Coordinates of C-alpha atoms in Angstrom, one line a residue:
X1 CA 34.4 18.5 -23.9
X2 CA 32.7 16.5 -21.4
X3 CA 31.2 13.2 -21.9
X4 CA 27.3 13.0 -22.2
X5 CA 25.8 11.2 -19.1
X6 CA 24.5 7.9 -20.5
X7 CA 21.1 6.4 -19.5
X8 CA 19.9 3.0 -19.9
X9 CA 16.2 2.0 -20.5
X10 CA 15.3 -1.8 -19.4
X11 CA 11.8 -2.2 -20.5
X12 CA 9.9 -5.1 -22.5
X13 CA 7.9 -2.4 -24.1
X14 CA 9.5 -1.6 -27.6
X15 CA 7.2 1.5 -28.1
X16 CA 8.2 2.7 -24.6
X17 CA 11.8 2.2 -25.1
X18 CA 11.7 4.1 -28.5
X19 CA 9.7 7.1 -27.1
X20 CA 12.1 7.5 -24.1
X21 CA 15.1 7.0 -26.4
X22 CA 14.1 9.9 -28.3
X23 CA 13.3 12.3 -25.6
X24 CA 16.4 11.3 -23.8
X25 CA 18.7 12.1 -26.6
X26 CA 16.8 15.3 -27.4
X27 CA 17.5 16.2 -23.6
X28 CA 21.4 15.9 -24.4
X29 CA 21.8 12.2 -22.9
X30 CA 23.5 9.0 -24.4
X31 CA 21.1 6.4 -24.4
X32 CA 21.2 2.4 -24.4
X33 CA 18.2 0.1 -24.5
X34 CA 17.3 -3.5 -23.4
X35 CA 14.1 -5.5 -23.6
X36 CA 15.3 -8.0 -20.9
X37 CA 17.0 -8.1 -17.8
X38 CA 20.0 -10.1 -19.1
X39 CA 20.4 -7.6 -21.8
X40 CA 20.3 -4.7 -19.3
X41 CA 22.9 -6.2 -17.3
X42 CA 25.3 -6.9 -20.2
X43 CA 24.7 -3.4 -21.5
X44 CA 25.5 -1.9 -18.2
X45 CA 28.6 -4.0 -17.6
X46 CA 29.7 -3.1 -21.4
X47 CA 29.9 0.4 -20.8
X48 CA 29.3 2.6 -17.7
X49 CA 25.8 4.1 -17.5
X50 CA 25.0 6.9 -14.8
X51 CA 21.3 6.0 -14.7
X52 CA 19.4 2.8 -15.3
X53 CA 15.6 3.1 -15.8
X54 CA 14.3 -0.2 -14.6
X55 CA 10.7 -1.8 -15.4
X56 CA 9.8 -3.7 -12.3
X57 CA 8.2 -6.6 -14.2
X58 CA 10.5 -8.0 -17.1
X59 CA 10.1 -11.3 -19.1
X60 CA 13.3 -12.8 -17.3
X61 CA 13.5 -11.4 -13.9
X62 CA 12.4 -8.6 -11.6
X63 CA 13.7 -5.2 -11.9
X64 CA 15.0 -5.2 -8.3
X65 CA 17.3 -8.2 -9.6
X66 CA 18.4 -6.4 -12.5
X67 CA 19.4 -3.4 -10.3
X68 CA 21.2 -5.5 -8.0
X69 CA 23.4 -7.1 -10.8
X70 CA 24.2 -3.9 -12.3
X71 CA 25.0 -2.2 -8.9
X72 CA 27.3 -5.4 -8.3
X73 CA 29.2 -4.4 -11.4
X74 CA 28.9 -0.6 -11.3
X75 CA 28.2 0.7 -7.7
X76 CA 27.9 4.4 -8.9
X77 CA 25.2 3.6 -11.4
X78 CA 22.0 4.9 -9.8
X79 CA 18.5 3.3 -10.6
X80 CA 15.1 4.5 -11.0
X81 CA 12.4 1.7 -10.7
X82 CA 9.3 2.1 -13.2
X83 CA 6.2 -0.1 -11.9
X84 CA 2.8 -0.1 -12.9
X85 CA 2.0 -1.4 -9.2
X86 CA 1.8 1.0 -6.2
X87 CA 2.7 -1.9 -3.8
X88 CA 4.5 0.1 -0.8
X89 CA 6.4 -3.0 0.4
X90 CA 7.9 -3.1 -3.4
X91 CA 8.7 0.6 -3.3
X92 CA 10.5 0.1 0.3
X93 CA 12.3 -2.8 -1.0
X94 CA 13.7 -1.2 -3.9
X95 CA 14.9 1.9 -2.0
X96 CA 16.6 -0.3 0.8
X97 CA 18.4 -2.4 -2.0
X98 CA 19.9 0.9 -3.4
X99 CA 17.3 2.5 -5.8
X100 CA 17.4 6.1 -6.2
X101 CA 13.6 6.4 -6.4
X102 CA 10.8 4.7 -8.1
X103 CA 7.8 6.1 -10.3
X104 CA 4.5 5.0 -10.8
X105 CA 3.3 4.3 -14.5
X106 CA 1.8 6.2 -16.0
X107 CA 4.2 9.2 -14.8
X108 CA 4.5 12.6 -16.1
X109 CA 7.6 12.9 -18.3
X110 CA 8.7 16.1 -16.6
X111 CA 8.6 14.6 -13.3
X112 CA 10.9 11.4 -14.6
X113 CA 13.3 14.1 -16.5
X114 CA 13.6 15.7 -13.3
X115 CA 14.5 12.5 -11.4
X116 CA 16.9 11.7 -14.0
X117 CA 18.5 15.0 -13.6
X118 CA 18.9 14.5 -9.9
X119 CA 20.0 11.0 -10.1
X120 CA 22.8 12.1 -12.8
X121 CA 24.0 14.9 -10.2
X122 CA 24.1 12.6 -7.4
X123 CA 25.9 10.1 -9.3
X124 CA 28.6 12.5 -10.3
X125 CA 28.9 14.0 -6.8
X126 CA 29.7 10.5 -5.5
X127 CA 32.2 10.4 -8.4
X128 CA 33.7 13.6 -7.2
X129 CA 33.6 12.6 -3.5
X130 CA 35.7 9.6 -4.4
X131 CA 38.2 11.6 -6.4
X132 CA 38.7 14.1 -3.5
X133 CA 39.1 11.2 -1.3
X134 CA 42.4 10.0 -3.2
X135 CA 44.3 13.5 -2.7
X136 CA 48.1 13.6 -3.6
X137 CA 50.5 13.9 -0.6
X138 CA 53.0 16.7 -1.0
X139 CA 56.6 15.3 -1.9
X140 CA 59.0 16.0 -0.4
X141 CA 57.5 16.8 2.9
X142 CA 59.5 19.3 5.3
X143 CA 61.8 17.5 7.5
X144 CA 63.7 18.8 10.7
X145 CA 66.1 17.3 12.9
X146 CA 66.7 18.1 16.6
X147 CA 69.6 17.0 19.1
X148 CA 68.9 16.3 22.6
X149 CA 69.0 19.8 23.7
X150 CA 66.2 20.8 21.2
X151 CA 68.4 22.5 18.9
X152 CA 67.6 22.4 15.3
X153 CA 70.4 20.8 13.5
X154 CA 69.1 20.3 10.0
X155 CA 66.1 21.4 7.5
X156 CA 65.4 19.9 4.3
X157 CA 64.8 22.2 1.6
X158 CA 61.2 21.9 1.8
X159 CA 61.2 22.8 5.7
X160 CA 63.5 26.0 4.8
X161 CA 61.2 26.9 2.1
X162 CA 58.0 26.5 4.0
X163 CA 59.2 27.9 7.3
X164 CA 62.1 30.2 6.8
X165 CA 62.0 31.4 10.6
X166 CA 62.2 27.6 12.1
X167 CA 66.0 27.8 12.4
X168 CA 66.3 30.9 14.3
X169 CA 63.3 30.3 16.5
X170 CA 63.8 26.8 17.1
X171 CA 61.4 25.3 19.8
X172 CA 59.7 28.6 19.8
X173 CA 58.3 28.0 16.5
X174 CA 54.8 27.1 16.4
X175 CA 55.6 23.7 14.8
X176 CA 58.0 22.5 17.6
X177 CA 56.3 24.3 20.2
X178 CA 55.6 22.0 23.2
X179 CA 57.7 19.0 21.8
X180 CA 60.8 19.4 24.2
X181 CA 58.9 17.7 27.1
X182 CA 58.7 14.6 25.0
X183 CA 62.4 14.3 24.1
X184 CA 63.4 12.6 27.3
X185 CA 61.1 9.8 26.8
X186 CA 62.6 9.2 23.5
X187 CA 66.0 9.0 25.0
X188 CA 65.1 6.6 27.8
X189 CA 63.5 4.3 25.3
X190 CA 59.8 4.9 26.5
X191 CA 58.6 6.5 23.4
X192 CA 59.7 5.5 19.7
X193 CA 57.3 7.7 17.6
X194 CA 54.6 10.5 18.5
X195 CA 51.9 11.7 16.2
X196 CA 50.1 15.2 16.6
X197 CA 48.4 18.2 15.0
X198 CA 49.1 21.6 15.2
X199 CA 47.1 24.4 13.8
X200 CA 48.8 28.0 12.7
X201 CA 45.6 30.3 11.8
X202 CA 43.8 28.5 8.7
X203 CA 46.6 25.9 8.3
X204 CA 46.5 22.7 9.9
X205 CA 49.7 20.2 10.0
X206 CA 50.5 16.4 11.1
X207 CA 53.7 16.2 12.7
X208 CA 55.4 12.6 13.1
X209 CA 58.3 12.7 15.5
X210 CA 60.7 9.8 15.8
X211 CA 63.9 9.0 17.5
X212 CA 67.0 7.9 15.3
X213 CA 69.1 6.1 17.7
X214 CA 72.0 5.7 15.2
X215 CA 72.3 9.6 15.2
X216 CA 70.8 10.3 18.7
X217 CA 68.4 12.8 16.9
X218 CA 65.0 13.5 17.0
X219 CA 63.3 13.8 13.4
X220 CA 60.1 15.6 12.8
X221 CA 58.2 15.0 9.4
X222 CA 55.6 17.6 8.7
X223 CA 52.5 17.1 6.6
X224 CA 50.4 20.0 5.5
X225 CA 47.0 18.3 6.0
X226 CA 44.9 21.7 5.5
X227 CA 43.2 20.5 2.2
X228 CA 43.0 17.1 3.5
X229 CA 41.1 18.3 6.6
X230 CA 39.0 20.6 4.3
X231 CA 38.1 17.8 2.1
X232 CA 37.4 15.5 4.9
X233 CA 35.2 18.2 6.3
X234 CA 33.5 18.5 3.0
X235 CA 32.9 14.9 2.4
X236 CA 31.4 14.7 5.9
X237 CA 29.2 17.7 5.1
X238 CA 28.1 15.8 1.7
X239 CA 27.7 12.7 3.5
X240 CA 25.4 14.4 6.2
X241 CA 23.5 16.0 3.5
X242 CA 23.0 12.5 1.5
X243 CA 22.0 10.8 4.7
X244 CA 19.3 13.5 5.3
X245 CA 18.0 13.3 1.7
X246 CA 17.9 9.5 2.2
X247 CA 16.1 9.7 5.3
X248 CA 13.5 12.3 3.9
X249 CA 12.9 10.1 0.8
X250 CA 12.5 6.9 2.8
X251 CA 10.1 8.6 5.0
X252 CA 8.0 9.7 1.9
X253 CA 7.3 6.0 1.6
X254 CA 5.9 5.2 4.8
X255 CA 4.4 8.5 6.3
X256 CA 0.9 9.0 6.9
X257 CA 0.4 12.5 6.2
X258 CA 1.7 15.6 4.7
X259 CA 2.0 17.4 8.0
X260 CA 4.0 14.4 9.6
X261 CA 6.2 14.3 6.9
X262 CA 7.1 18.2 7.1
X263 CA 7.8 17.7 10.8
X264 CA 10.4 14.9 9.9
X265 CA 11.9 17.1 7.2
X266 CA 12.4 20.0 9.8
X267 CA 13.9 17.2 12.3
X268 CA 16.2 15.8 9.5
X269 CA 17.5 19.2 8.3
X270 CA 18.0 20.7 11.9
X271 CA 20.8 18.1 11.9
X272 CA 22.5 20.5 9.4
X273 CA 21.9 23.8 10.4
X274 CA 20.1 25.9 13.2
X275 CA 16.6 26.8 12.4
X276 CA 14.3 25.1 9.8
X277 CA 10.8 26.1 8.9
X278 CA 8.1 24.6 6.5
X279 CA 5.8 27.3 5.1
X280 CA 2.3 26.6 3.6
X281 CA 0.3 28.8 1.1
X282 CA -3.3 29.4 1.8
X283 CA -6.0 29.8 -1.1
X284 CA -5.7 33.6 -0.3
X285 CA -1.9 33.3 -0.9
X286 CA -1.5 33.9 3.0
X287 CA 1.8 32.3 4.3
X288 CA 1.9 30.5 7.3
X289 CA 4.3 27.9 9.2
X290 CA 3.4 24.3 8.9
X291 CA 6.4 22.9 10.9
X292 CA 9.6 24.0 12.5
X293 CA 12.7 22.8 14.4
X294 CA 15.6 24.8 15.8
X295 CA 18.3 25.4 18.5
X296 CA 16.5 26.4 21.9
X297 CA 13.0 27.7 22.0
X298 CA 12.2 28.4 18.3
X299 CA 8.5 29.1 17.5
X300 CA 7.8 31.1 14.5
X301 CA 4.5 32.3 16.3
X302 CA 6.3 33.8 19.4
X303 CA 8.6 36.4 17.4
X304 CA 6.3 38.9 16.2
X305 CA 6.4 38.5 12.3
X306 CA 3.4 39.2 10.3
X307 CA 2.5 36.5 8.2
X308 CA 0.0 38.3 6.2
X309 CA 2.5 40.4 4.7
X310 CA 5.1 38.2 4.2
X311 CA 4.2 37.6 0.5
X312 CA 6.4 40.7 0.0
X313 CA 9.4 39.3 1.8
X314 CA 11.8 36.6 0.8
X315 CA 9.8 33.6 1.7
X316 CA 7.2 35.2 -0.7
X317 CA 9.5 36.1 -3.3
X318 CA 10.8 32.6 -3.3
X319 CA 7.3 31.3 -3.9
X320 CA 6.3 33.8 -6.3
X321 CA 9.3 33.4 -8.5
X322 CA 9.8 29.8 -7.9
X323 CA 13.7 30.2 -7.4
X324 CA 15.7 30.0 -3.9
X325 CA 16.1 33.4 -2.4
X326 CA 19.7 33.6 -0.4
X327 CA 20.0 36.4 2.2
X328 CA 23.8 36.5 3.5
X329 CA 23.1 39.6 6.0
X330 CA 20.1 39.0 8.0
X331 CA 20.3 41.7 10.2
X332 CA 20.5 44.4 7.1
X333 CA 18.3 42.9 4.5
X334 CA 15.2 44.9 3.8
X335 CA 13.1 41.6 2.9
X336 CA 13.6 40.5 6.7
X337 CA 12.7 43.9 8.1
X338 CA 9.7 42.3 9.9
X339 CA 11.7 39.4 11.1
X340 CA 14.4 41.4 13.2
X341 CA 13.0 40.1 16.5
X342 CA 13.7 36.4 15.4
X343 CA 16.9 37.4 13.8
X344 CA 18.1 38.7 17.0
X345 CA 16.2 36.1 19.3
X346 CA 17.7 33.3 17.0
X347 CA 21.1 34.9 16.2
X348 CA 20.6 34.6 12.3
X349 CA 23.3 35.5 10.3
X350 CA 22.1 34.1 6.8
X351 CA 19.0 32.6 5.4
X352 CA 17.6 30.8 2.4
X353 CA 14.4 29.8 1.3
X354 CA 13.7 27.4 -1.6
X355 CA 10.0 26.7 -3.1
X356 CA 8.3 23.2 -3.0
X357 CA 6.3 23.0 -5.9
X358 CA 5.2 20.3 -8.6
X359 CA 4.2 21.3 -12.2
X360 CA 1.8 24.4 -11.6
X361 CA 1.0 23.3 -8.1
X362 CA 2.7 25.3 -5.1
X363 CA 2.9 22.8 -2.3
X364 CA 5.1 25.0 0.4
X365 CA 8.6 26.6 1.0
X366 CA 11.2 25.4 2.7
X367 CA 13.6 28.0 5.0
X368 CA 16.8 27.6 6.6
X369 CA 18.3 29.9 8.8
X370 CA 22.0 29.9 9.9
X371 CA 23.8 31.2 13.0
X372 CA 27.1 31.0 11.1
X373 CA 28.3 33.2 8.1
X374 CA 29.0 31.7 4.7
X375 CA 27.7 28.4 5.7
X376 CA 24.7 28.7 3.0
X377 CA 26.8 28.3 -0.1
X378 CA 26.0 27.4 -3.7
X379 CA 26.2 23.6 -2.9
X380 CA 24.1 23.8 0.2
X381 CA 21.4 25.8 -1.8
X382 CA 21.5 23.2 -4.5
X383 CA 21.1 20.4 -2.1
X384 CA 18.3 22.0 -0.4
X385 CA 16.6 22.4 -3.9
X386 CA 17.0 18.9 -4.4
X387 CA 15.3 18.0 -1.1
X388 CA 12.6 20.5 -2.0
X389 CA 12.1 18.8 -5.4
X390 CA 12.2 15.4 -3.8
X391 CA 9.4 16.5 -1.2
X392 CA 7.3 17.9 -4.0
X393 CA 7.5 14.7 -6.1
X394 CA 6.7 12.7 -2.9
X395 CA 3.7 15.0 -1.9
X396 CA 2.2 15.2 -5.3
X397 CA 2.5 11.2 -5.5
X398 CA 1.0 10.9 -2.1
X399 CA -1.9 13.3 -3.1
X400 CA -2.4 11.1 -6.3
X401 CA -2.1 7.9 -4.3
X402 CA -5.4 9.2 -2.1
X403 CA -7.3 9.9 -5.0
X404 CA -6.2 6.8 -6.8
X405 CA -7.2 4.8 -3.8
X406 CA -10.6 6.4 -3.3
X407 CA -11.1 5.9 -7.2
X408 CA -9.9 2.2 -7.1
X409 CA -12.0 1.6 -4.0
X410 CA -15.2 3.0 -5.8
X411 CA -14.3 0.7 -8.9
X412 CA -13.9 -2.2 -6.6
X413 CA -17.2 -1.8 -5.0
X414 CA -18.7 -1.2 -8.6
X415 CA -16.8 -4.5 -9.8
X416 CA -18.0 -6.3 -6.9
X417 CA -21.7 -5.3 -7.3
X418 CA -21.6 -6.2 -10.9
X419 CA -19.9 -9.8 -10.5
X420 CA -22.4 -10.5 -7.6
X421 CA -25.3 -9.3 -9.8
X422 CA -24.4 -11.3 -12.6
X423 CA -24.0 -14.4 -10.3
X424 CA -27.5 -13.8 -8.9
X425 CA -28.9 -13.5 -12.5
X426 CA -27.6 -16.8 -13.4
X427 CA -29.0 -18.2 -10.1
X428 CA -32.5 -17.3 -11.2
X429 CA -32.1 -19.4 -14.5
X430 CA -30.6 -22.2 -12.5
X431 CA -32.2 -22.7 -9.1
X432 CA -30.7 -26.1 -8.4
X433 CA -27.2 -24.4 -8.0
X434 CA -28.6 -21.2 -6.0
X435 CA -25.6 -20.4 -3.9
X436 CA -23.1 -22.6 -5.6
X437 CA -21.2 -19.9 -7.2
X438 CA -20.9 -18.0 -4.0
X439 CA -19.6 -21.0 -2.1
X440 CA -17.1 -22.1 -4.8
X441 CA -15.9 -18.4 -4.5
X442 CA -15.7 -18.5 -0.7
X443 CA -13.8 -21.9 -0.7
X444 CA -11.5 -20.8 -3.7
X445 CA -10.5 -17.5 -1.7
X446 CA -9.9 -19.5 1.3
X447 CA -7.6 -22.2 -0.3
X448 CA -5.5 -19.4 -1.9
X449 CA -5.0 -18.0 1.4
X450 CA -4.0 -21.3 2.7
X451 CA -1.5 -21.5 0.0
X452 CA 0.0 -18.0 1.0
X453 CA -1.0 -16.5 -2.3
X454 CA -0.6 -12.9 -2.7
X455 CA -3.5 -10.7 -1.6
X456 CA -4.3 -9.5 -5.3
X457 CA -4.4 -13.0 -6.6
X458 CA -6.7 -14.0 -3.6
X459 CA -9.0 -11.4 -4.8
X460 CA -9.1 -12.8 -8.2
X461 CA -10.0 -16.3 -7.0
X462 CA -13.1 -14.7 -5.6
X463 CA -14.0 -13.0 -8.6
X464 CA -13.6 -16.2 -10.7
X465 CA -15.2 -18.0 -8.1
X466 CA -18.5 -15.9 -8.7
X467 CA -18.2 -16.2 -12.6
X468 CA -17.1 -19.6 -13.3
X469 CA -20.3 -20.8 -14.2
X470 CA -21.6 -17.9 -16.1
X471 CA -21.4 -19.9 -19.6
X472 CA -24.7 -21.8 -18.3
X473 CA -26.6 -18.6 -19.4
X474 CA -26.1 -20.1 -23.0
X475 CA -27.5 -23.5 -21.9
X476 CA -31.3 -23.9 -22.6
X477 CA -33.4 -23.4 -19.2
X478 CA -35.1 -26.6 -19.5
X479 CA -31.9 -28.4 -19.3
X480 CA -30.6 -26.3 -16.4
X481 CA -33.8 -27.2 -14.4
X482 CA -34.5 -31.0 -15.6
X483 CA -34.9 -32.8 -12.1
X484 CA -33.3 -36.2 -13.6
X485 CA -30.4 -37.4 -15.3
X486 CA -29.2 -35.8 -18.4
X487 CA -28.8 -37.8 -21.7
X488 CA -25.6 -37.5 -23.7
X489 CA -26.8 -34.6 -25.8
X490 CA -27.9 -32.7 -23.2
X491 CA -24.5 -33.4 -21.1
X492 CA -22.7 -32.1 -24.3
X493 CA -24.7 -28.8 -24.2
X494 CA -23.7 -28.6 -20.1
X495 CA -20.1 -29.1 -20.9
X496 CA -20.1 -26.4 -23.4
X497 CA -20.7 -23.7 -20.6
X498 CA -17.1 -23.2 -19.6
X499 CA -16.1 -22.3 -23.1
X500 CA -19.3 -20.2 -23.4
X501 CA -18.3 -18.4 -20.3
X502 CA -15.0 -17.7 -21.8
X503 CA -16.6 -16.2 -24.9
X504 CA -18.6 -13.9 -22.7
X505 CA -15.5 -12.7 -20.5
X506 CA -12.6 -12.9 -23.0
X507 CA -13.0 -9.3 -24.2
X508 CA -13.5 -7.8 -20.9
X509 CA -10.4 -6.4 -18.8
X510 CA -9.7 -7.8 -15.6
X511 CA -6.7 -7.7 -13.6
X512 CA -6.8 -11.4 -13.3
X513 CA -6.8 -14.5 -15.8
X514 CA -11.0 -14.7 -15.4
X515 CA -11.6 -15.9 -18.9
X516 CA -9.0 -18.4 -18.9
X517 CA -10.0 -19.7 -15.4
X518 CA -13.4 -20.1 -16.2
X519 CA -12.3 -21.9 -19.5
X520 CA -10.2 -24.2 -17.5
X521 CA -12.0 -25.0 -14.5
X522 CA -13.3 -28.4 -15.7
X523 CA -9.9 -29.7 -17.1
X524 CA -8.0 -32.4 -15.0
X525 CA -4.2 -32.9 -14.7
X526 CA -4.1 -36.3 -16.6
X527 CA -5.8 -34.7 -19.5
X528 CA -9.2 -36.3 -18.9
X529 CA -11.3 -33.1 -18.6
X530 CA -12.8 -30.8 -20.8
X531 CA -13.4 -28.6 -23.0
X532 CA -9.6 -29.0 -24.4
X533 CA -8.2 -32.0 -22.6
X534 CA -5.5 -30.0 -21.1
X535 CA -2.8 -31.3 -19.1
X536 CA -0.9 -30.3 -15.7
X537 CA 1.6 -27.6 -17.3
X538 CA -1.0 -26.2 -19.5
X539 CA -3.5 -25.4 -16.8
X540 CA -3.3 -22.1 -14.7
X541 CA -3.0 -22.1 -11.0
X542 CA -6.3 -20.3 -10.7
X543 CA -8.1 -23.0 -12.8
X544 CA -6.3 -25.9 -10.7
X545 CA -7.9 -24.1 -7.5
X546 CA -11.3 -23.7 -9.1
X547 CA -11.6 -27.3 -10.1
X548 CA -11.1 -28.5 -6.4
X549 CA -13.4 -26.1 -5.0
X550 CA -16.0 -26.8 -7.7
X551 CA -15.9 -30.4 -6.8
X552 CA -16.0 -30.2 -3.3
X553 CA -18.9 -27.8 -3.0
X554 CA -20.8 -29.9 -5.6
X555 CA -20.4 -33.1 -3.7
X556 CA -20.8 -31.6 -0.2
X557 CA -24.0 -29.6 -0.8
X558 CA -27.6 -30.7 -1.5
X559 CA -29.3 -30.6 -4.8
X560 CA -33.0 -30.9 -5.4
X561 CA -32.3 -33.7 -7.8
X562 CA -30.0 -35.7 -5.5
X563 CA -29.4 -35.6 -1.8
X564 CA -25.7 -34.4 -0.6
X565 CA -22.8 -36.7 -0.9
X566 CA -21.2 -35.3 2.4
X567 CA -18.1 -33.5 3.0
X568 CA -16.2 -36.8 3.6
X569 CA -17.0 -38.1 0.3
X570 CA -15.7 -35.0 -1.4
X571 CA -12.5 -34.9 0.8
X572 CA -12.0 -38.5 -0.1
X573 CA -12.7 -37.7 -4.0
X574 CA -9.9 -34.9 -4.1
X575 CA -7.7 -37.0 -1.8
X576 CA -7.7 -40.3 -3.7
X577 CA -7.1 -38.4 -7.1
X578 CA -4.3 -36.1 -5.6
X579 CA -1.8 -35.7 -8.4
X580 CA -3.9 -37.6 -10.8
X581 CA -6.7 -35.3 -11.5
X582 CA -6.2 -32.5 -8.9
X583 CA -3.1 -30.4 -8.0
X584 CA -1.2 -31.8 -4.9
X585 CA -0.7 -28.4 -3.4
X586 CA -4.4 -27.3 -3.9
X587 CA -5.6 -30.6 -2.4
X588 CA -3.2 -30.2 0.5
X589 CA -4.5 -26.8 1.3
X590 CA -8.1 -27.6 0.8
X591 CA -8.1 -30.6 3.3
X592 CA -6.0 -28.7 5.8
X593 CA -8.9 -26.1 5.8
X594 CA -11.6 -28.4 6.5
X595 CA -9.8 -30.9 9.1
X596 CA -7.4 -28.5 10.9
X597 CA -8.9 -25.2 10.4
X598 CA -12.4 -26.0 11.1
X599 CA -13.6 -24.2 7.8
X600 CA -17.1 -25.0 6.6
X601 CA -19.1 -24.0 3.5
X602 CA -21.6 -21.0 4.1
X603 CA -25.2 -22.0 3.4
X604 CA -26.5 -18.4 4.3
X605 CA -28.0 -16.5 1.0

């Protein structure tokens, strides 16, 4: 009875952990769960896990850090990173650091299960490779002794059993043939030991020939290395397949189009076999070549095959039945009747086609033609099926990403229009601050960029800047438009605008902390701000940036009820109170913008 592969689920979402655990147990896996990175590392080091499903964002560390710790403890554990963010650089980083693959949330459970199954297969394959590499030696090995004339003087039992004709044939035996020329070098001291390989049919042997001075004999130790060579060849073949699979998977992360990826697939698989073709399927169920590579001048269009009738051939069968189709005798198989020009021209002996599909969508088909008999064994077909499966997942994701990016662009354009419309609506009620929100947004974004914040966070600053005074909608218009100084009651009403803005925005879903930043943008590091008198560590970074941008813009620009105090006065205000009222890093970035970068506030509407 074999042990069930163990899957570790590391995610801070308890409901997701429970759902995945139930599904994986039904599918026959053993399951462990963890809610934090530290718990996941401890679970993986407590008992070996075949595959770790790791959320990219965990409460205590990143999923990539967790993967690194787990792989350091158990290098054979495969990791699949689960993320809700489609950042290409994150995906490449995860792959480069050893992740088997990554999936974007929300993912289809069938796709996840397929990835887990392939990861388990790969993990078990690597275990098998390591097991094969530590092969046992034959003990005892055949041992032969010869005198200076090349006459066999002794055979140990192993040599007598394995080479019974050796004693009679002597130097004419294949094991010893050609050794006599080296004997003189042993006796004159020029040689102490010689190692060489000999082959007899399908068997291979390593000979270790050395001189024994005390007995004046040459001794030959024979090691049968047939199995070792076969295993080494198999390991080399498996390693080449893994490298090809890795290259194909990595290319999916950076390639610009499906056609370019199919061309890369053909180029990669050409290193393993003779001819590779990727087929497309039209809406009319016609099959046509998309990309190809091969020894010599390989062009599917030049061999006279009729693609229109290929739906009845072995490519069409693989697509229709969604299973690999293998042909062991290309010259005699009826499904290749229209292919005989290609079979002769390419000297094809065997062929295989695997379908490339995702869910109910046929994406392509992948054909391999070999000029060697028996090279397309079951292991190669299984490898090719994994390649096809990964291509299908990658192409499906690529297509979904294109749709997603188009949708996101449309939503972002809609959001931008809505935010700017709200800002203009407020300006209509408060003409004295017309353009203020736009300029604060502009300056806050520039400060964020100067601080080298992520692009996503800078985009959030732009939106927060447009909305930071939205709470003034709740302030009476006569107070907003009053041309003289405000009394205490009026000032108290004005100061409520940050809380009113928070109340307006708190239930709206933004990918940034918009409501919280609006609430806090009049706070100060020493607790002297409003509405809650928060201190440094309780104020979020977006609000710290917004308070500096707000002060600088307000002081540096003209108001109908007072002239501009000037940019120098604004810079002096934030510099003098750096570290007391305003965040030092934000002030440094803001001053650098104006003094070194030549930044200026845009007065255009």
